[in-house]
Short mmCIF file of N, CA and C in Angstrom, two decimals:
data_model
loop_
_atom_site.label_atom_id
_atom_site.label_comp_id
_atom_site.label_asym_id
_atom_site.label_seq_id
_atom_site.Cartn_x
_atom_site.Cartn_y
_atom_site.Cartn_z
N MET Y 1 -8.24 4.65 15.56
CA MET Y 1 -9.01 3.84 14.63
C MET Y 1 -9.90 2.87 15.38
N GLY Y 2 -9.88 2.81 16.66
CA GLY Y 2 -10.71 1.86 17.38
C GLY Y 2 -9.93 0.61 17.71
N PRO Y 3 -10.61 -0.56 17.71
CA PRO Y 3 -9.94 -1.78 18.14
C PRO Y 3 -8.90 -2.33 17.17
N VAL Y 4 -8.90 -1.84 15.94
CA VAL Y 4 -7.94 -2.32 14.94
C VAL Y 4 -6.94 -1.21 14.63
N ARG Y 5 -5.66 -1.51 14.79
CA ARG Y 5 -4.61 -0.55 14.43
C ARG Y 5 -4.23 -0.78 12.97
N VAL Y 6 -4.34 0.25 12.16
CA VAL Y 6 -4.09 0.15 10.72
C VAL Y 6 -2.70 0.70 10.42
N ILE Y 7 -1.91 -0.09 9.72
CA ILE Y 7 -0.59 0.34 9.25
C ILE Y 7 -0.66 0.44 7.74
N GLY Y 8 -0.42 1.62 7.20
CA GLY Y 8 -0.40 1.83 5.76
C GLY Y 8 0.99 1.60 5.22
N ILE Y 9 1.08 0.90 4.09
CA ILE Y 9 2.35 0.66 3.41
C ILE Y 9 2.20 1.22 2.00
N ASP Y 10 2.86 2.35 1.76
CA ASP Y 10 2.71 3.10 0.51
C ASP Y 10 4.05 3.12 -0.22
N GLY Y 11 4.02 3.55 -1.45
CA GLY Y 11 5.21 3.66 -2.28
C GLY Y 11 4.79 3.57 -3.73
N HIS Y 12 5.75 3.76 -4.61
CA HIS Y 12 5.46 3.67 -6.04
C HIS Y 12 5.10 2.25 -6.43
N ALA Y 13 4.33 2.11 -7.51
CA ALA Y 13 4.00 0.78 -8.03
C ALA Y 13 5.30 0.04 -8.35
N GLY Y 14 5.40 -1.19 -7.89
CA GLY Y 14 6.58 -1.99 -8.15
C GLY Y 14 7.68 -1.84 -7.11
N SER Y 15 7.42 -1.12 -6.02
CA SER Y 15 8.47 -0.85 -5.03
C SER Y 15 8.64 -1.96 -3.98
N GLY Y 16 7.82 -2.99 -4.03
CA GLY Y 16 7.95 -4.09 -3.09
C GLY Y 16 7.00 -4.04 -1.92
N LYS Y 17 5.92 -3.29 -2.04
CA LYS Y 17 4.96 -3.14 -0.94
C LYS Y 17 4.31 -4.46 -0.55
N SER Y 18 3.88 -5.25 -1.53
CA SER Y 18 3.20 -6.51 -1.24
C SER Y 18 4.13 -7.50 -0.55
N THR Y 19 5.35 -7.60 -1.04
CA THR Y 19 6.32 -8.52 -0.44
C THR Y 19 6.65 -8.10 0.98
N PHE Y 20 6.88 -6.80 1.19
CA PHE Y 20 7.17 -6.31 2.53
C PHE Y 20 5.98 -6.53 3.45
N ALA Y 21 4.77 -6.26 2.97
CA ALA Y 21 3.56 -6.44 3.79
C ALA Y 21 3.42 -7.90 4.21
N ALA Y 22 3.70 -8.83 3.31
CA ALA Y 22 3.61 -10.26 3.66
C ALA Y 22 4.62 -10.61 4.75
N ARG Y 23 5.82 -10.10 4.63
CA ARG Y 23 6.84 -10.37 5.65
C ARG Y 23 6.50 -9.71 6.98
N LEU Y 24 6.02 -8.49 6.93
CA LEU Y 24 5.63 -7.81 8.16
C LEU Y 24 4.44 -8.53 8.81
N ALA Y 25 3.49 -8.97 8.00
CA ALA Y 25 2.34 -9.71 8.53
C ALA Y 25 2.81 -10.95 9.29
N GLY Y 26 3.78 -11.67 8.71
CA GLY Y 26 4.34 -12.84 9.38
C GLY Y 26 5.03 -12.48 10.68
N ALA Y 27 5.79 -11.39 10.67
CA ALA Y 27 6.49 -10.94 11.88
C ALA Y 27 5.51 -10.51 12.96
N LEU Y 28 4.32 -10.10 12.55
CA LEU Y 28 3.29 -9.68 13.50
C LEU Y 28 2.33 -10.82 13.85
N GLY Y 29 2.72 -12.03 13.57
CA GLY Y 29 1.91 -13.19 13.96
C GLY Y 29 0.75 -13.49 13.04
N GLY Y 30 0.84 -13.10 11.79
CA GLY Y 30 -0.22 -13.40 10.83
C GLY Y 30 -1.25 -12.30 10.69
N ALA Y 31 -0.83 -11.06 10.86
CA ALA Y 31 -1.75 -9.92 10.69
C ALA Y 31 -2.34 -9.96 9.28
N PRO Y 32 -3.63 -9.63 9.13
CA PRO Y 32 -4.22 -9.60 7.79
C PRO Y 32 -3.66 -8.44 6.96
N VAL Y 33 -3.64 -8.67 5.64
CA VAL Y 33 -3.16 -7.66 4.69
C VAL Y 33 -4.29 -7.37 3.71
N LEU Y 34 -4.63 -6.10 3.57
CA LEU Y 34 -5.59 -5.67 2.56
C LEU Y 34 -4.81 -4.99 1.45
N HIS Y 35 -4.97 -5.49 0.23
CA HIS Y 35 -4.29 -4.93 -0.93
C HIS Y 35 -5.20 -3.91 -1.60
N LEU Y 36 -4.71 -2.71 -1.78
CA LEU Y 36 -5.54 -1.68 -2.42
C LEU Y 36 -5.86 -2.02 -3.86
N ASP Y 37 -5.13 -2.95 -4.47
CA ASP Y 37 -5.49 -3.44 -5.79
C ASP Y 37 -6.87 -4.10 -5.78
N ASP Y 38 -7.31 -4.56 -4.60
CA ASP Y 38 -8.64 -5.15 -4.48
C ASP Y 38 -9.73 -4.09 -4.39
N ILE Y 39 -9.35 -2.86 -4.07
CA ILE Y 39 -10.31 -1.77 -3.88
C ILE Y 39 -10.38 -0.88 -5.11
N ALA Y 40 -9.23 -0.64 -5.75
CA ALA Y 40 -9.16 0.21 -6.94
C ALA Y 40 -9.77 -0.53 -8.15
N THR Y 41 -10.04 0.22 -9.21
CA THR Y 41 -10.54 -0.36 -10.45
C THR Y 41 -9.84 0.32 -11.63
N HIS Y 42 -10.06 -0.20 -12.82
CA HIS Y 42 -9.50 0.44 -14.01
C HIS Y 42 -10.00 1.88 -14.13
N GLU Y 43 -11.26 2.11 -13.80
CA GLU Y 43 -11.86 3.43 -13.92
C GLU Y 43 -11.57 4.32 -12.71
N GLU Y 44 -11.20 3.71 -11.58
CA GLU Y 44 -10.97 4.45 -10.35
C GLU Y 44 -9.61 4.07 -9.76
N LEU Y 45 -8.57 4.43 -10.46
CA LEU Y 45 -7.23 4.08 -9.98
C LEU Y 45 -6.96 4.67 -8.61
N PHE Y 46 -7.46 5.88 -8.36
CA PHE Y 46 -7.22 6.54 -7.08
C PHE Y 46 -8.49 7.09 -6.43
N ASP Y 47 -9.63 6.86 -7.02
CA ASP Y 47 -10.89 7.39 -6.49
C ASP Y 47 -11.66 6.30 -5.74
N TRP Y 48 -11.00 5.67 -4.78
CA TRP Y 48 -11.57 4.54 -4.05
C TRP Y 48 -11.67 4.79 -2.54
N THR Y 49 -11.33 5.97 -2.09
CA THR Y 49 -11.26 6.23 -0.64
C THR Y 49 -12.59 5.96 0.06
N GLU Y 50 -13.69 6.41 -0.50
CA GLU Y 50 -14.99 6.22 0.15
C GLU Y 50 -15.34 4.74 0.24
N ARG Y 51 -15.06 3.97 -0.81
CA ARG Y 51 -15.34 2.54 -0.79
C ARG Y 51 -14.52 1.85 0.31
N LEU Y 52 -13.24 2.20 0.42
CA LEU Y 52 -12.40 1.62 1.46
C LEU Y 52 -12.93 1.97 2.85
N ARG Y 53 -13.31 3.23 3.01
CA ARG Y 53 -13.82 3.68 4.31
C ARG Y 53 -15.10 2.95 4.72
N THR Y 54 -16.08 2.94 3.82
CA THR Y 54 -17.40 2.39 4.19
C THR Y 54 -17.39 0.87 4.27
N GLN Y 55 -16.62 0.20 3.42
CA GLN Y 55 -16.65 -1.26 3.40
C GLN Y 55 -15.65 -1.89 4.37
N VAL Y 56 -14.55 -1.19 4.68
CA VAL Y 56 -13.50 -1.81 5.48
C VAL Y 56 -13.20 -1.04 6.77
N LEU Y 57 -12.77 0.21 6.64
CA LEU Y 57 -12.27 0.94 7.81
C LEU Y 57 -13.36 1.25 8.84
N ASP Y 58 -14.51 1.74 8.41
CA ASP Y 58 -15.57 2.08 9.36
C ASP Y 58 -16.07 0.86 10.13
N PRO Y 59 -16.38 -0.26 9.45
CA PRO Y 59 -16.80 -1.44 10.22
C PRO Y 59 -15.74 -1.91 11.22
N LEU Y 60 -14.49 -1.95 10.80
CA LEU Y 60 -13.43 -2.40 11.71
C LEU Y 60 -13.28 -1.44 12.90
N ALA Y 61 -13.42 -0.15 12.65
CA ALA Y 61 -13.32 0.84 13.73
C ALA Y 61 -14.44 0.63 14.76
N ALA Y 62 -15.56 0.12 14.31
CA ALA Y 62 -16.69 -0.13 15.20
C ALA Y 62 -16.64 -1.53 15.81
N GLY Y 63 -15.57 -2.29 15.50
CA GLY Y 63 -15.43 -3.63 16.05
C GLY Y 63 -16.21 -4.69 15.30
N ARG Y 64 -16.68 -4.35 14.08
CA ARG Y 64 -17.45 -5.29 13.26
C ARG Y 64 -16.57 -5.82 12.12
N ALA Y 65 -17.00 -6.91 11.54
CA ALA Y 65 -16.30 -7.48 10.38
C ALA Y 65 -16.46 -6.55 9.18
N ALA Y 66 -15.43 -6.48 8.37
CA ALA Y 66 -15.48 -5.72 7.12
C ALA Y 66 -15.90 -6.67 6.00
N ARG Y 67 -16.67 -6.14 5.06
CA ARG Y 67 -17.09 -6.93 3.89
C ARG Y 67 -16.87 -6.09 2.65
N TRP Y 68 -16.14 -6.64 1.71
CA TRP Y 68 -15.90 -5.93 0.46
C TRP Y 68 -15.77 -6.94 -0.67
N ALA Y 69 -16.03 -6.45 -1.86
CA ALA Y 69 -15.90 -7.28 -3.06
C ALA Y 69 -14.61 -6.87 -3.76
N PRO Y 70 -13.61 -7.74 -3.82
CA PRO Y 70 -12.36 -7.38 -4.48
C PRO Y 70 -12.54 -7.26 -5.99
N TYR Y 71 -11.82 -6.33 -6.55
CA TYR Y 71 -11.90 -6.08 -8.00
C TYR Y 71 -11.06 -7.12 -8.73
N ASP Y 72 -11.61 -7.67 -9.80
CA ASP Y 72 -10.90 -8.62 -10.66
C ASP Y 72 -10.37 -7.85 -11.85
N TRP Y 73 -9.05 -7.68 -11.92
CA TRP Y 73 -8.42 -6.85 -12.95
C TRP Y 73 -8.49 -7.48 -14.33
N VAL Y 74 -8.67 -8.77 -14.41
CA VAL Y 74 -8.78 -9.44 -15.71
C VAL Y 74 -10.22 -9.36 -16.21
N ALA Y 75 -11.18 -9.72 -15.36
CA ALA Y 75 -12.60 -9.69 -15.75
C ALA Y 75 -13.16 -8.28 -15.76
N ARG Y 76 -12.45 -7.32 -15.13
CA ARG Y 76 -12.88 -5.92 -15.05
C ARG Y 76 -14.22 -5.76 -14.34
N ARG Y 77 -14.37 -6.48 -13.23
CA ARG Y 77 -15.58 -6.36 -12.42
C ARG Y 77 -15.24 -6.81 -11.00
N PHE Y 78 -16.15 -6.49 -10.07
CA PHE Y 78 -15.96 -6.92 -8.69
C PHE Y 78 -16.32 -8.39 -8.56
N GLY Y 79 -15.56 -9.10 -7.75
CA GLY Y 79 -15.79 -10.52 -7.52
C GLY Y 79 -16.65 -10.75 -6.30
N PRO Y 80 -16.67 -12.00 -5.83
CA PRO Y 80 -17.48 -12.32 -4.65
C PRO Y 80 -16.95 -11.64 -3.40
N ASP Y 81 -17.85 -11.39 -2.47
CA ASP Y 81 -17.48 -10.71 -1.23
C ASP Y 81 -16.45 -11.49 -0.43
N ARG Y 82 -15.63 -10.73 0.28
CA ARG Y 82 -14.70 -11.28 1.27
C ARG Y 82 -15.04 -10.67 2.61
N VAL Y 83 -14.70 -11.38 3.66
CA VAL Y 83 -14.95 -10.91 5.02
C VAL Y 83 -13.63 -10.83 5.75
N LEU Y 84 -13.45 -9.74 6.47
CA LEU Y 84 -12.26 -9.54 7.29
C LEU Y 84 -12.71 -9.24 8.70
N GLU Y 85 -12.42 -10.17 9.60
CA GLU Y 85 -12.78 -9.98 11.01
C GLU Y 85 -11.81 -8.99 11.65
N PRO Y 86 -12.26 -8.26 12.67
CA PRO Y 86 -11.34 -7.35 13.37
C PRO Y 86 -10.14 -8.12 13.92
N ALA Y 87 -8.98 -7.51 13.82
CA ALA Y 87 -7.74 -8.08 14.31
C ALA Y 87 -6.98 -6.95 15.00
N PRO Y 88 -6.01 -7.27 15.84
CA PRO Y 88 -5.27 -6.19 16.50
C PRO Y 88 -4.59 -5.23 15.52
N VAL Y 89 -4.09 -5.78 14.39
CA VAL Y 89 -3.38 -4.97 13.39
C VAL Y 89 -3.87 -5.37 12.01
N LEU Y 90 -4.10 -4.37 11.16
CA LEU Y 90 -4.41 -4.59 9.75
C LEU Y 90 -3.37 -3.84 8.93
N LEU Y 91 -2.76 -4.52 7.97
CA LEU Y 91 -1.83 -3.87 7.05
C LEU Y 91 -2.59 -3.54 5.77
N VAL Y 92 -2.56 -2.28 5.37
CA VAL Y 92 -3.18 -1.83 4.12
C VAL Y 92 -2.04 -1.42 3.21
N GLU Y 93 -1.86 -2.17 2.13
CA GLU Y 93 -0.73 -1.89 1.24
C GLU Y 93 -1.22 -1.53 -0.14
N GLY Y 94 -0.54 -0.54 -0.72
CA GLY Y 94 -0.84 -0.14 -2.08
C GLY Y 94 -0.53 1.33 -2.29
N VAL Y 95 -0.43 1.71 -3.55
CA VAL Y 95 -0.17 3.11 -3.87
C VAL Y 95 -1.36 3.93 -3.38
N GLY Y 96 -1.07 4.89 -2.53
CA GLY Y 96 -2.11 5.73 -1.96
C GLY Y 96 -2.52 5.34 -0.56
N ALA Y 97 -1.89 4.33 0.03
CA ALA Y 97 -2.25 3.90 1.39
C ALA Y 97 -1.99 4.99 2.42
N GLY Y 98 -1.14 5.94 2.10
CA GLY Y 98 -0.85 7.03 3.02
C GLY Y 98 -1.47 8.35 2.61
N ARG Y 99 -2.48 8.30 1.77
CA ARG Y 99 -3.10 9.54 1.28
C ARG Y 99 -3.72 10.33 2.41
N ARG Y 100 -3.88 11.60 2.14
CA ARG Y 100 -4.40 12.58 3.11
C ARG Y 100 -5.67 12.10 3.79
N ALA Y 101 -6.62 11.58 3.05
CA ALA Y 101 -7.90 11.17 3.61
C ALA Y 101 -7.79 9.96 4.53
N LEU Y 102 -6.74 9.17 4.39
CA LEU Y 102 -6.58 7.97 5.21
C LEU Y 102 -5.66 8.16 6.40
N ARG Y 103 -4.78 9.15 6.34
CA ARG Y 103 -3.79 9.30 7.42
C ARG Y 103 -4.39 9.37 8.81
N PRO Y 104 -5.56 10.00 9.02
CA PRO Y 104 -6.13 10.01 10.38
C PRO Y 104 -6.49 8.60 10.89
N CYS Y 105 -6.67 7.65 9.98
CA CYS Y 105 -7.04 6.28 10.36
C CYS Y 105 -5.82 5.40 10.64
N LEU Y 106 -4.63 5.88 10.31
CA LEU Y 106 -3.42 5.05 10.40
C LEU Y 106 -2.72 5.19 11.74
N ALA Y 107 -2.31 4.07 12.28
CA ALA Y 107 -1.45 4.07 13.47
C ALA Y 107 -0.01 4.36 13.06
N ARG Y 108 0.38 3.89 11.88
CA ARG Y 108 1.72 4.12 11.33
C ARG Y 108 1.62 4.17 9.81
N LEU Y 109 2.55 4.88 9.19
CA LEU Y 109 2.66 4.91 7.74
C LEU Y 109 4.08 4.54 7.35
N VAL Y 110 4.20 3.53 6.52
CA VAL Y 110 5.48 3.06 6.01
C VAL Y 110 5.57 3.45 4.54
N TRP Y 111 6.72 3.96 4.14
CA TRP Y 111 6.96 4.30 2.73
C TRP Y 111 8.07 3.40 2.22
N MET Y 112 7.82 2.69 1.11
CA MET Y 112 8.84 1.86 0.48
C MET Y 112 9.72 2.77 -0.37
N GLU Y 113 10.92 2.95 0.06
CA GLU Y 113 11.85 3.92 -0.53
C GLU Y 113 12.55 3.31 -1.73
N MET Y 114 12.09 3.69 -2.92
CA MET Y 114 12.71 3.27 -4.17
C MET Y 114 12.35 4.32 -5.22
N PRO Y 115 13.31 4.77 -6.01
CA PRO Y 115 12.99 5.76 -7.05
C PRO Y 115 11.88 5.25 -7.97
N ARG Y 116 10.98 6.16 -8.35
CA ARG Y 116 9.82 5.72 -9.12
C ARG Y 116 10.19 5.06 -10.44
N GLU Y 117 11.20 5.54 -11.13
CA GLU Y 117 11.57 4.92 -12.41
C GLU Y 117 12.02 3.48 -12.21
N GLN Y 118 12.77 3.22 -11.14
CA GLN Y 118 13.20 1.86 -10.83
C GLN Y 118 12.00 1.00 -10.43
N SER Y 119 11.11 1.55 -9.61
CA SER Y 119 9.90 0.83 -9.21
C SER Y 119 9.05 0.49 -10.42
N TRP Y 120 8.81 1.47 -11.27
CA TRP Y 120 7.98 1.24 -12.44
C TRP Y 120 8.61 0.22 -13.37
N GLY Y 121 9.93 0.24 -13.51
CA GLY Y 121 10.62 -0.77 -14.32
C GLY Y 121 10.38 -2.17 -13.77
N ARG Y 122 10.47 -2.30 -12.45
CA ARG Y 122 10.20 -3.60 -11.83
C ARG Y 122 8.76 -4.02 -12.07
N GLY Y 123 7.83 -3.09 -11.94
CA GLY Y 123 6.42 -3.41 -12.16
C GLY Y 123 6.14 -3.83 -13.59
N ARG Y 124 6.73 -3.11 -14.55
CA ARG Y 124 6.55 -3.47 -15.96
C ARG Y 124 7.12 -4.85 -16.25
N ASN Y 125 8.29 -5.15 -15.70
CA ASN Y 125 8.88 -6.47 -15.90
C ASN Y 125 8.02 -7.56 -15.27
N ARG Y 126 7.48 -7.29 -14.11
CA ARG Y 126 6.62 -8.25 -13.42
C ARG Y 126 5.36 -8.54 -14.22
N ASP Y 127 4.74 -7.50 -14.79
CA ASP Y 127 3.44 -7.65 -15.43
C ASP Y 127 3.53 -8.03 -16.91
N GLY Y 128 4.67 -7.86 -17.53
CA GLY Y 128 4.84 -8.29 -18.92
C GLY Y 128 4.32 -7.30 -19.95
N ARG Y 129 4.60 -7.61 -21.20
CA ARG Y 129 4.26 -6.71 -22.32
C ARG Y 129 2.77 -6.51 -22.50
N GLU Y 130 1.97 -7.52 -22.15
CA GLU Y 130 0.52 -7.40 -22.37
C GLU Y 130 -0.10 -6.28 -21.54
N LEU Y 131 0.57 -5.82 -20.50
CA LEU Y 131 0.05 -4.72 -19.69
C LEU Y 131 0.81 -3.41 -19.93
N SER Y 132 1.55 -3.33 -20.99
CA SER Y 132 2.35 -2.14 -21.29
C SER Y 132 1.49 -0.89 -21.42
N LEU Y 133 0.36 -0.97 -22.13
CA LEU Y 133 -0.52 0.19 -22.27
C LEU Y 133 -1.10 0.61 -20.92
N PHE Y 134 -1.46 -0.38 -20.09
CA PHE Y 134 -1.95 -0.05 -18.76
C PHE Y 134 -0.89 0.72 -17.99
N TRP Y 135 0.36 0.26 -18.04
CA TRP Y 135 1.44 0.92 -17.31
C TRP Y 135 1.67 2.34 -17.81
N ASP Y 136 1.53 2.58 -19.11
CA ASP Y 136 1.68 3.95 -19.63
C ASP Y 136 0.68 4.88 -18.94
N GLY Y 137 -0.57 4.46 -18.87
CA GLY Y 137 -1.59 5.26 -18.20
C GLY Y 137 -1.38 5.32 -16.70
N TRP Y 138 -0.93 4.20 -16.12
CA TRP Y 138 -0.69 4.16 -14.68
C TRP Y 138 0.37 5.17 -14.27
N GLU Y 139 1.46 5.22 -15.00
CA GLU Y 139 2.54 6.15 -14.63
C GLU Y 139 2.05 7.59 -14.59
N ARG Y 140 1.25 7.97 -15.57
CA ARG Y 140 0.69 9.34 -15.58
C ARG Y 140 -0.22 9.54 -14.36
N ALA Y 141 -1.07 8.56 -14.08
CA ALA Y 141 -2.00 8.68 -12.96
C ALA Y 141 -1.27 8.72 -11.62
N GLU Y 142 -0.26 7.88 -11.46
CA GLU Y 142 0.48 7.87 -10.19
C GLU Y 142 1.25 9.18 -10.00
N ARG Y 143 1.86 9.66 -11.06
CA ARG Y 143 2.59 10.93 -10.98
C ARG Y 143 1.64 12.06 -10.53
N ALA Y 144 0.45 12.11 -11.12
CA ALA Y 144 -0.53 13.13 -10.76
C ALA Y 144 -1.01 12.95 -9.32
N HIS Y 145 -1.22 11.71 -8.92
CA HIS Y 145 -1.68 11.44 -7.55
C HIS Y 145 -0.68 11.96 -6.52
N PHE Y 146 0.58 11.58 -6.66
CA PHE Y 146 1.58 11.98 -5.66
C PHE Y 146 1.92 13.47 -5.75
N ALA Y 147 1.72 14.10 -6.92
CA ALA Y 147 1.92 15.55 -7.01
C ALA Y 147 0.85 16.27 -6.19
N ASP Y 148 -0.37 15.75 -6.20
CA ASP Y 148 -1.48 16.37 -5.47
C ASP Y 148 -1.54 15.93 -4.00
N ASP Y 149 -1.14 14.70 -3.71
CA ASP Y 149 -1.33 14.13 -2.37
C ASP Y 149 -0.13 13.24 -2.00
N PRO Y 150 1.02 13.84 -1.74
CA PRO Y 150 2.21 13.04 -1.44
C PRO Y 150 2.09 12.34 -0.09
N SER Y 151 2.58 11.10 -0.03
CA SER Y 151 2.57 10.32 1.21
C SER Y 151 3.93 10.33 1.90
N ARG Y 152 4.99 10.28 1.13
CA ARG Y 152 6.33 10.11 1.69
C ARG Y 152 6.66 11.12 2.80
N PRO Y 153 6.33 12.41 2.66
CA PRO Y 153 6.69 13.35 3.73
C PRO Y 153 6.01 13.05 5.07
N PHE Y 154 4.97 12.22 5.06
CA PHE Y 154 4.23 11.93 6.27
C PHE Y 154 4.53 10.54 6.84
N ALA Y 155 5.46 9.83 6.21
CA ALA Y 155 5.78 8.47 6.63
C ALA Y 155 6.48 8.47 7.99
N ASP Y 156 6.08 7.52 8.82
CA ASP Y 156 6.76 7.30 10.10
C ASP Y 156 8.04 6.51 9.89
N THR Y 157 8.04 5.66 8.86
CA THR Y 157 9.17 4.77 8.59
C THR Y 157 9.42 4.71 7.09
N LEU Y 158 10.69 4.81 6.70
CA LEU Y 158 11.10 4.57 5.32
C LEU Y 158 11.77 3.21 5.28
N VAL Y 159 11.40 2.39 4.31
CA VAL Y 159 11.95 1.04 4.19
C VAL Y 159 12.59 0.90 2.82
N ARG Y 160 13.81 0.38 2.82
CA ARG Y 160 14.54 0.10 1.58
C ARG Y 160 14.88 -1.38 1.54
N GLN Y 161 14.66 -2.02 0.40
CA GLN Y 161 15.10 -3.41 0.25
C GLN Y 161 16.60 -3.43 0.11
N SER Y 162 17.23 -4.43 0.71
CA SER Y 162 18.67 -4.61 0.55
C SER Y 162 18.92 -6.07 0.23
N GLY Y 163 20.14 -6.41 -0.03
CA GLY Y 163 20.47 -7.79 -0.35
C GLY Y 163 20.26 -8.76 0.79
N THR Y 164 20.20 -8.25 2.01
CA THR Y 164 20.06 -9.13 3.18
C THR Y 164 18.72 -8.96 3.90
N GLY Y 165 17.83 -8.20 3.37
CA GLY Y 165 16.53 -7.98 4.03
C GLY Y 165 16.04 -6.59 3.75
N TYR Y 166 15.82 -5.82 4.80
CA TYR Y 166 15.33 -4.46 4.67
C TYR Y 166 16.13 -3.53 5.55
N GLU Y 167 16.24 -2.30 5.11
CA GLU Y 167 16.82 -1.24 5.92
C GLU Y 167 15.69 -0.26 6.19
N TRP Y 168 15.64 0.27 7.39
CA TRP Y 168 14.58 1.21 7.71
C TRP Y 168 15.11 2.33 8.57
N SER Y 169 14.44 3.44 8.46
CA SER Y 169 14.69 4.57 9.35
C SER Y 169 13.32 5.10 9.74
N SER Y 170 13.23 5.61 10.97
CA SER Y 170 11.91 6.01 11.44
C SER Y 170 11.97 7.24 12.31
N GLY Y 171 10.79 7.73 12.67
CA GLY Y 171 10.67 8.90 13.52
C GLY Y 171 11.10 10.15 12.81
N ALA Y 172 11.63 11.10 13.57
CA ALA Y 172 12.04 12.38 13.00
C ALA Y 172 13.17 12.20 12.00
N ASP Y 173 13.89 11.09 12.10
CA ASP Y 173 15.01 10.83 11.19
C ASP Y 173 14.59 10.04 9.95
N ALA Y 174 13.30 9.88 9.71
CA ALA Y 174 12.85 9.02 8.62
C ALA Y 174 13.42 9.43 7.27
N THR Y 175 13.63 10.71 7.04
CA THR Y 175 14.16 11.13 5.75
C THR Y 175 15.67 11.26 5.75
N ALA Y 176 16.29 11.00 6.90
CA ALA Y 176 17.75 11.06 6.98
C ALA Y 176 18.36 9.82 6.33
N PRO Y 177 19.60 9.91 5.85
CA PRO Y 177 20.21 8.78 5.17
C PRO Y 177 20.57 7.61 6.08
N ARG Y 178 20.58 7.82 7.42
CA ARG Y 178 20.92 6.72 8.32
C ARG Y 178 19.85 5.65 8.26
N ALA Y 179 20.26 4.42 8.38
CA ALA Y 179 19.32 3.31 8.40
C ALA Y 179 19.95 2.14 9.13
N ARG Y 180 19.11 1.23 9.61
CA ARG Y 180 19.62 0.03 10.26
C ARG Y 180 19.12 -1.16 9.46
N SER Y 181 19.95 -2.18 9.31
CA SER Y 181 19.56 -3.36 8.56
C SER Y 181 18.60 -4.20 9.38
N VAL Y 182 17.60 -4.74 8.71
CA VAL Y 182 16.61 -5.60 9.34
C VAL Y 182 16.44 -6.82 8.46
N THR Y 183 16.49 -7.98 9.05
CA THR Y 183 16.19 -9.20 8.31
C THR Y 183 14.74 -9.56 8.59
N PRO Y 184 14.12 -10.42 7.77
CA PRO Y 184 12.71 -10.73 7.98
C PRO Y 184 12.40 -11.28 9.37
N SER Y 185 13.36 -11.87 10.05
CA SER Y 185 13.08 -12.42 11.38
C SER Y 185 13.19 -11.38 12.48
N ASP Y 186 13.72 -10.19 12.18
CA ASP Y 186 13.84 -9.14 13.19
C ASP Y 186 12.47 -8.62 13.60
N GLU Y 187 12.41 -8.06 14.78
CA GLU Y 187 11.20 -7.40 15.27
C GLU Y 187 11.04 -6.08 14.51
N PHE Y 188 9.85 -5.75 14.07
CA PHE Y 188 9.60 -4.50 13.39
C PHE Y 188 9.14 -3.47 14.40
N PRO Y 189 9.41 -2.18 14.15
CA PRO Y 189 9.02 -1.15 15.10
C PRO Y 189 7.51 -1.07 15.24
N ARG Y 190 7.06 -0.85 16.46
CA ARG Y 190 5.62 -0.70 16.72
C ARG Y 190 5.43 0.62 17.45
N SER Y 191 4.29 1.23 17.25
CA SER Y 191 4.03 2.48 17.97
C SER Y 191 3.27 2.19 19.22
#
């Protein structure tokens, strides 16, 4: 990817990607986090790859600052531009962060391991009743996305939330049931 190493954090909506990304960013000394919710829109839940590439990934790969306008989910329009300077590591979190078109740009892919029904339940509870219709459509769209372009089989690391932090497994054993407990202060695996 050039001077910036990109780590994708993927998983079902509501699986804890944002929380994990924030903790990992802290463990990495304040690495920036790009939320795919800022790139996606109501009309383009999963059709945002080109926008991410041209506005963020390509400039960073060339050692230039990225500029993008984050989407405002309430106003249903793009907001003012943001600038992201190149950094040693960028965390990109969101459903689809490990999609086929992005995998060549990733130094690592993390999958938040949680059954989709449990994840979606958490997401619905988080967002409240006013977004119930959105969630109905989201579940159909996410199911179709992962049926066509699954990320989990390509993950370098599987992460599960536990009562004391996170459990992870990585490498060839990523899909094996073995895992080691990690607290937020532990060092995270790097490639």
